[in-house]
Amino acid sequence: QPRSRGLGDVYKRQVYDESRVEKPMFRKGWLNRSNGGTRENRGVDPFVAVPWDEALDMVGAEIDRVRTEHGNAAIFGGSYGWSSAGRFHHAKGQLQRFLNTVGGFTDQVHTYSIAAGYAILPHILGTARAAMTEATSWDSIVENTELMVAFGGIPLKNAQVAAGGPGDHVTGPYLKAAREAGVDFVNISPLRDDMGDHLGAEWIAIRPNTDVAMMLGLAHTLETEGLANHEFLKTHCVGYETFRSYLLGEADGCVRDADWAAPICEISADTIRELARRMAGSRTLVNTNWSLQRGDHGEQPFWMTVTLAAMLGGIGLPGQGFGFGYGSMGNIGNPRQTAPSPTLVTGTNPCDSWIPVARISDMLLNPGKPYEFDGETRTYPDIRLVYWCGGNPFHHHQDLNRLVRAWRQPETVIVNEPWWTATAKFSDIVLPSTTTLERKDIGASSRDRFIMAMDKTIEPVGDALDDFDIFRGLSIRTGTHEAFTEGREPEEWLRHIYDRARQSAAEKDITMPSYEEFWETGHIEIPRPAKPTVMFETFRADPTSNPLPSPSGKIEIFSEVVDGFGYDDCPGHPVWREPIEWLGAPAAQTYPLHMISNQPRTRLHGQLDNGRVSRDDKIDGREPIWIHPDDAAERKLTDGDIVRVFNDRGALLAGVRITPEVRPGVVQLATGAWYDPENPARKNSLDKHGNPNVLTIDKGTSQLGQGPIAHSALVEIGRFDGELPNVPPHKPPTIVSREV
């Protein structure tokens, strides 16, 4: 069962929190923009309440103005975020459906969670499904695996959640069953906490961002000690000989063996060699957490994971091979038949304009500038209007001080939002939207076995409206009402998306009850499959009859396509490239601590940060930062001290928590504390609350993937001895009357 720590109770209380947005709000400077109100005052100006009809009139007119004067590509509607568990009241889907009806918008591709992985895996395997929907199921692991080597661990805190809402929490029970069945676990991570003590895992406390170097050392041992499965490499892979030449240093004289890897990883060569031998002598599954590809050159850990598993030769065999994200989300490895879930169809975007998900600031600061992405040279559009719905870029994005500058470039920023997040406070127009408890919906998550009826529990707080009603109102004003609503009310939409899923399920011989029966029962349970899922099982059995959708039909250890792009930061086979920041870099002399900004235990990303569980975990109102006792002693810090954490990009305040759960030289500061600058009008203002993205680097993983590199960040910390500023991140901004 989930280790929820009372988060469900928090959500019930959160709907009435003082941070709720209760009326449509407009930044006073935006209303007065013809009289000197400037974009530079976003995040500074007070807000003014405006009645709904007038608010929708102004928003509809602004959308029409921008698309008429600048074209639809000037509207950015990426809206990346988790939003609600509901499949109809899915905020991003509602926004994009509306924008598609008015001629389109500039979109985002991939996700912050796994952008580099999504970019590289199609070149290796022909598809990125191995990172989400095709994982070998946990029951196969329990029955067959002898050794599970987890780069980045299997953190149970992450396994509580899944996009769309999990109905079945399987990771914890299956891990327990695997341990009882005799599976051995190895946790390769800077954080011991990334794998629970109950698994008896061996902890290899690797230097952050050096997993590829360790994997190369493992691969060298397999190759030179006759432990690599050359038959599998010959029949199911292409390009191994090219990679082997790099591994052995035949061209450059650099042999990537365990002795080479040891000083990079700060793991002994003997440990690396012994682990390689154990892996070759066992039925081994290699798991790489999604977090590893959120570092500089993040494509390489995924490519090297596949290569290492191919050398072991277990791909396609029960309980062996590789996986991505066991423990990154709760539905990875869940035994489930392939069955459709109810989904809102957003339609086709008539505007062929998009950016990689994590390049928001680059786009806003550099309109018209060319950039590389996955073999294409693209150009950033000139964005005049941002419409955000169901997410919080001031949580997800890197280098928030740079984002603040970028966020002040467009002419208008609109957000639908239930709470006064930093994104809302830095917007021009905030339209209050309902929460999950205030509307009726259907909950479903990919690979979860349950589809859930979500009844409306309470009436909307204040003047909040469902996103559907907000966009229905806007569609009337933009002349697209029929296209957006298709003549359906919300209840009719719920029946429509359910019946579509039911029909698709019937085509797969899966029976779903009628819509009425579903609501009366409250949920549907999809049957478990007849036998465990084994990723690439048919490909393993017959690669000729069951080829992969890659260019060669096989696993591409060397990719001619990627090689042809000519990217020095992502060549044609997996390589070790030094991150822009890591503990082996010269910058570590100034900033000697590597900051891990992982997922929090007390909330979901930034959601629920205004709830009791998250607030109770803070230290004097600041997010806790974990630090090893040796590093704390060197800085004369004690538990509970408030510290300034800083680098060249910014500074924040956090509360000290001393623990041996992190390796020396590493600090851990979870994501999700709502950004709260001491003085929003000042450039690079101190964040009072502890949002680590004040300190992370806004750079792409490579020209191929352009993913975020939040886990490549060096910092220093010191006790904060000044007068502590107040921390009001969950309070509304100043609200004034329109006449003031």
Coordinates of C-alpha atoms in Angstrom, one line a residue, residues 360-653:
I360 CA 11.2 27.9 -22.6
S361 CA 13.6 30.6 -21.5
D362 CA 15.7 30.2 -24.6
M363 CA 12.6 30.6 -26.8
L364 CA 11.3 33.7 -24.9
L365 CA 14.7 35.4 -24.8
N366 CA 15.8 34.5 -28.3
P367 CA 13.0 34.8 -30.8
G368 CA 14.2 34.0 -34.3
K369 CA 17.3 32.2 -33.1
P370 CA 18.2 28.9 -34.7
Y371 CA 18.9 25.8 -32.6
E372 CA 19.6 22.1 -33.1
F373 CA 17.2 19.3 -32.0
D374 CA 17.3 15.7 -32.9
G375 CA 18.8 16.2 -36.4
E376 CA 16.8 19.3 -37.2
T377 CA 17.8 23.0 -37.3
R378 CA 14.8 24.8 -35.9
T379 CA 14.0 28.4 -35.1
Y380 CA 12.5 29.8 -31.9
P381 CA 9.1 31.5 -32.5
D382 CA 8.3 35.1 -31.4
I383 CA 5.9 34.5 -28.5
R384 CA 3.6 37.4 -27.7
L385 CA 1.1 35.5 -25.5
V386 CA 1.6 32.7 -23.0
Y387 CA -1.4 30.7 -21.8
W388 CA -0.6 28.3 -19.1
C389 CA -3.1 25.8 -17.6
G390 CA -2.4 22.9 -15.3
G391 CA 1.2 23.3 -14.5
N392 CA 3.9 25.4 -12.8
P393 CA 7.0 26.3 -14.8
F394 CA 8.4 28.1 -11.7
H395 CA 8.6 24.6 -10.3
H396 CA 9.8 22.6 -13.3
H397 CA 12.1 24.9 -15.1
Q398 CA 15.8 25.5 -14.4
D399 CA 17.6 28.7 -13.4
L400 CA 14.5 30.6 -12.2
N401 CA 16.3 33.9 -12.2
R402 CA 16.7 33.5 -16.0
L403 CA 13.1 32.3 -16.3
V404 CA 11.9 35.5 -14.5
R405 CA 13.7 37.6 -17.1
A406 CA 12.3 35.4 -19.9
W407 CA 8.8 35.4 -18.4
R408 CA 8.7 39.2 -18.7
Q409 CA 9.2 39.2 -22.4
P410 CA 5.8 38.3 -23.8
E411 CA 3.1 41.0 -24.0
T412 CA 0.6 38.9 -22.0
V413 CA 0.7 35.9 -19.7
I414 CA -2.5 34.2 -18.7
V415 CA -2.9 31.3 -16.3
N416 CA -5.8 29.1 -15.1
E417 CA -4.9 28.2 -11.6
P418 CA -6.6 27.2 -8.3
W419 CA -3.8 28.5 -6.1
W420 CA -1.5 31.5 -5.9
T421 CA 1.6 29.7 -7.1
A422 CA 4.6 31.6 -8.3
T423 CA 3.4 31.1 -11.9
A424 CA 0.2 32.8 -11.0
K425 CA 1.9 35.7 -9.2
F426 CA 4.2 36.3 -12.2
S427 CA 1.2 36.4 -14.6
D428 CA -1.0 39.2 -15.9
I429 CA -4.3 37.4 -15.8
V430 CA -5.3 34.6 -13.3
L431 CA -8.5 32.8 -13.9
P432 CA -9.6 30.7 -10.9
S433 CA -10.1 27.0 -11.8
T434 CA -11.6 24.2 -9.8
T435 CA -9.8 21.3 -8.1
T436 CA -10.5 17.6 -8.4
L437 CA -12.9 17.6 -5.5
E438 CA -15.0 20.3 -7.1
R439 CA -16.0 18.5 -10.3
K440 CA -17.0 15.1 -11.6
D441 CA -14.5 13.1 -13.7
I442 CA -12.9 9.8 -14.6
G443 CA -9.5 8.8 -13.2
A444 CA -7.2 6.5 -15.1
S445 CA -3.4 6.0 -15.4
S446 CA -1.4 4.3 -18.1
R447 CA -0.6 0.7 -17.1
D448 CA -2.7 1.0 -14.0
R449 CA -5.4 -1.7 -13.7
F450 CA -8.1 0.5 -12.3
I451 CA -10.3 3.1 -13.9
M452 CA -12.0 5.2 -11.2
A453 CA -15.2 7.2 -10.9
M454 CA -14.4 10.6 -9.4
D455 CA -17.6 12.1 -7.9
K456 CA -17.9 15.8 -7.2
T457 CA -17.4 16.3 -3.5
I458 CA -17.8 20.0 -2.8
E459 CA -19.1 23.1 -4.6
P460 CA -16.4 25.3 -6.2
V461 CA -14.6 27.6 -3.8
G462 CA -15.2 31.3 -4.5
D463 CA -16.0 32.0 -8.1
A464 CA -13.8 29.2 -9.5
L465 CA -14.9 27.5 -12.8
D466 CA -14.0 24.3 -14.4
D467 CA -11.4 24.7 -17.2
F468 CA -14.0 23.4 -19.6
D469 CA -16.4 26.2 -18.6
I470 CA -13.6 28.8 -18.9
F471 CA -12.7 27.7 -22.4
R472 CA -16.4 27.3 -23.3
G473 CA -16.8 30.9 -22.4
L474 CA -13.8 31.9 -24.4
S475 CA -14.9 29.8 -27.4
I476 CA -18.1 31.9 -27.5
R477 CA -16.1 35.0 -27.7
T478 CA -13.7 33.7 -30.4
G479 CA -16.4 32.2 -32.6
T480 CA -15.4 28.5 -32.0
H481 CA -18.0 27.4 -29.6
E482 CA -19.4 24.5 -31.7
A483 CA -15.9 23.2 -32.6
F484 CA -14.8 23.3 -28.9
T485 CA -17.9 21.8 -27.2
E486 CA -19.3 19.7 -30.1
G487 CA -22.6 20.5 -28.5
R488 CA -21.9 18.4 -25.4
E489 CA -22.2 19.3 -21.7
P490 CA -19.6 18.0 -19.2
E491 CA -21.7 14.9 -18.3
E492 CA -22.1 14.1 -22.0
W493 CA -18.4 14.4 -22.5
L494 CA -17.7 12.0 -19.7
R495 CA -20.1 9.5 -21.2
H496 CA -18.5 10.1 -24.7
I497 CA -14.9 9.5 -23.6
Y498 CA -15.9 6.5 -21.5
D499 CA -17.9 4.9 -24.4
R500 CA -15.0 5.4 -26.8
A501 CA -12.6 3.6 -24.4
R502 CA -15.2 0.9 -23.8
Q503 CA -15.5 0.3 -27.6
S504 CA -11.8 0.1 -28.0
A505 CA -11.5 -2.3 -25.1
A506 CA -14.1 -4.6 -26.7
E507 CA -12.0 -4.8 -29.8
K508 CA -9.2 -6.2 -27.5
D509 CA -11.7 -8.7 -25.9
I510 CA -11.8 -6.7 -22.7
T511 CA -15.2 -6.2 -21.3
M512 CA -16.0 -2.9 -19.6
P513 CA -19.5 -2.3 -18.0
S514 CA -21.9 0.3 -19.2
Y515 CA -21.4 3.9 -18.2
E516 CA -24.2 3.7 -15.6
E517 CA -22.8 0.5 -14.1
F518 CA -19.3 2.0 -13.9
W519 CA -20.6 5.0 -11.9
E520 CA -22.6 2.8 -9.6
T521 CA -19.7 0.5 -8.9
G522 CA -17.2 3.3 -8.6
H523 CA -14.3 1.6 -10.5
I524 CA -13.3 -0.9 -13.1
E525 CA -10.5 -3.4 -12.6
I526 CA -8.7 -4.5 -15.7
P527 CA -7.8 -8.2 -15.4
R528 CA -4.1 -9.1 -15.0
P529 CA -2.5 -10.6 -18.1
A530 CA -2.4 -14.4 -18.4
K531 CA 1.4 -14.4 -18.1
P532 CA 4.1 -12.0 -17.1
T533 CA 5.2 -9.3 -19.6
V534 CA 8.8 -9.7 -20.8
M535 CA 10.1 -6.7 -22.8
F536 CA 11.3 -7.7 -26.3
E537 CA 10.4 -11.3 -25.8
T538 CA 9.3 -11.9 -29.4
F539 CA 12.3 -9.9 -30.7
R540 CA 14.6 -12.1 -28.7
A541 CA 12.9 -15.3 -30.0
D542 CA 13.1 -14.3 -33.7
P543 CA 14.6 -10.9 -34.6
T544 CA 14.0 -11.5 -38.3
S545 CA 10.2 -12.1 -38.0
N546 CA 9.8 -9.6 -35.1
P547 CA 12.2 -6.7 -35.8
L548 CA 12.4 -3.6 -33.8
P549 CA 11.2 -0.4 -35.4
S550 CA 14.8 0.9 -35.5
P551 CA 16.5 1.6 -38.9
S552 CA 18.2 -1.8 -38.8
G553 CA 15.4 -3.7 -37.0
K554 CA 17.9 -4.4 -34.2
I555 CA 19.3 -2.7 -31.1
E556 CA 21.5 0.1 -32.4
I557 CA 24.6 0.3 -30.2
F558 CA 26.1 2.4 -33.0
S559 CA 23.5 4.6 -34.8
E560 CA 24.4 5.8 -38.3
V561 CA 21.5 8.3 -38.0
V562 CA 22.8 9.9 -34.8
D563 CA 26.4 9.8 -36.1
G564 CA 25.2 11.6 -39.2
F565 CA 23.9 14.5 -37.2
G566 CA 27.5 15.4 -36.4
Y567 CA 26.9 16.4 -32.8
D568 CA 30.1 16.5 -30.7
D569 CA 28.0 16.3 -27.5
C570 CA 26.1 13.2 -28.7
P571 CA 28.1 11.1 -31.2
G572 CA 27.0 7.8 -32.8
H573 CA 27.5 5.5 -29.9
P574 CA 27.4 5.8 -26.1
V575 CA 30.4 7.8 -24.7
W576 CA 31.6 9.4 -21.5
R577 CA 31.5 13.2 -21.7
E578 CA 32.3 15.3 -18.7
P579 CA 29.2 17.2 -17.4
I580 CA 29.4 21.0 -17.5
E581 CA 29.3 20.9 -13.6
W582 CA 30.4 17.9 -11.5
L583 CA 32.7 17.2 -8.6
G584 CA 35.6 16.6 -11.0
A585 CA 35.3 20.0 -12.6
P586 CA 37.5 23.0 -11.8
A587 CA 34.3 24.8 -10.6
A588 CA 34.2 22.4 -7.7
Q589 CA 37.1 24.4 -6.1
T590 CA 34.6 27.3 -5.7
Y591 CA 31.4 25.3 -5.3
P592 CA 32.4 21.9 -3.8
L593 CA 29.0 20.4 -3.2
H594 CA 26.9 18.6 -5.8
M595 CA 23.2 19.4 -5.4
I596 CA 20.7 16.6 -6.1
S597 CA 17.2 18.1 -6.5
N598 CA 15.1 15.0 -6.5
Q599 CA 11.4 14.4 -6.0
P600 CA 10.0 15.3 -2.6
R601 CA 8.5 13.0 0.0
T602 CA 5.9 15.4 1.3
R603 CA 4.1 16.5 -1.9
L604 CA 3.8 15.7 -5.6
H605 CA 6.3 18.0 -7.4
G606 CA 5.1 21.4 -6.3
Q607 CA 1.5 20.3 -5.6
L608 CA 0.5 20.1 -1.9
D609 CA 3.4 22.3 -0.8
N610 CA 0.8 24.5 0.8
G611 CA -0.5 21.5 2.7
R612 CA 0.2 20.4 6.3
V613 CA 2.6 17.5 5.6
S614 CA 4.9 19.6 3.5
R615 CA 4.8 22.6 5.9
D616 CA 5.4 20.4 8.9
D617 CA 8.6 19.0 7.3
K618 CA 10.1 22.4 6.8
I619 CA 12.7 24.0 9.1
D620 CA 11.7 27.5 10.2
G621 CA 9.5 27.7 7.1
R622 CA 12.4 26.6 4.7
E623 CA 12.8 23.5 2.7
P624 CA 15.3 21.0 4.4
I625 CA 18.6 20.4 2.8
W626 CA 20.3 17.0 3.5
I627 CA 24.1 17.1 4.1
H628 CA 26.6 14.5 5.2
P629 CA 28.0 14.9 8.8
D630 CA 31.6 15.4 7.4
D631 CA 30.5 18.3 5.2
A632 CA 28.4 19.8 8.0
A633 CA 31.3 19.6 10.4
E634 CA 33.6 21.3 7.9
R635 CA 31.2 24.2 7.7
K636 CA 30.4 24.2 11.5
L637 CA 26.7 23.5 10.9
T638 CA 24.3 21.8 13.2
D639 CA 20.8 20.3 12.7
G640 CA 18.2 23.0 12.2
D641 CA 20.6 25.8 11.1
I642 CA 19.3 28.1 8.3
V643 CA 21.8 28.2 5.5
R644 CA 22.4 30.2 2.4
V645 CA 22.9 27.9 -0.6
F646 CA 24.4 29.6 -3.6
N647 CA 26.3 29.6 -6.8
D648 CA 26.8 32.0 -9.7
R649 CA 23.1 31.6 -10.8
G650 CA 21.5 32.6 -7.5
A651 CA 21.0 32.0 -3.8
L652 CA 18.3 30.5 -1.5
L653 CA 17.7 29.8 2.1

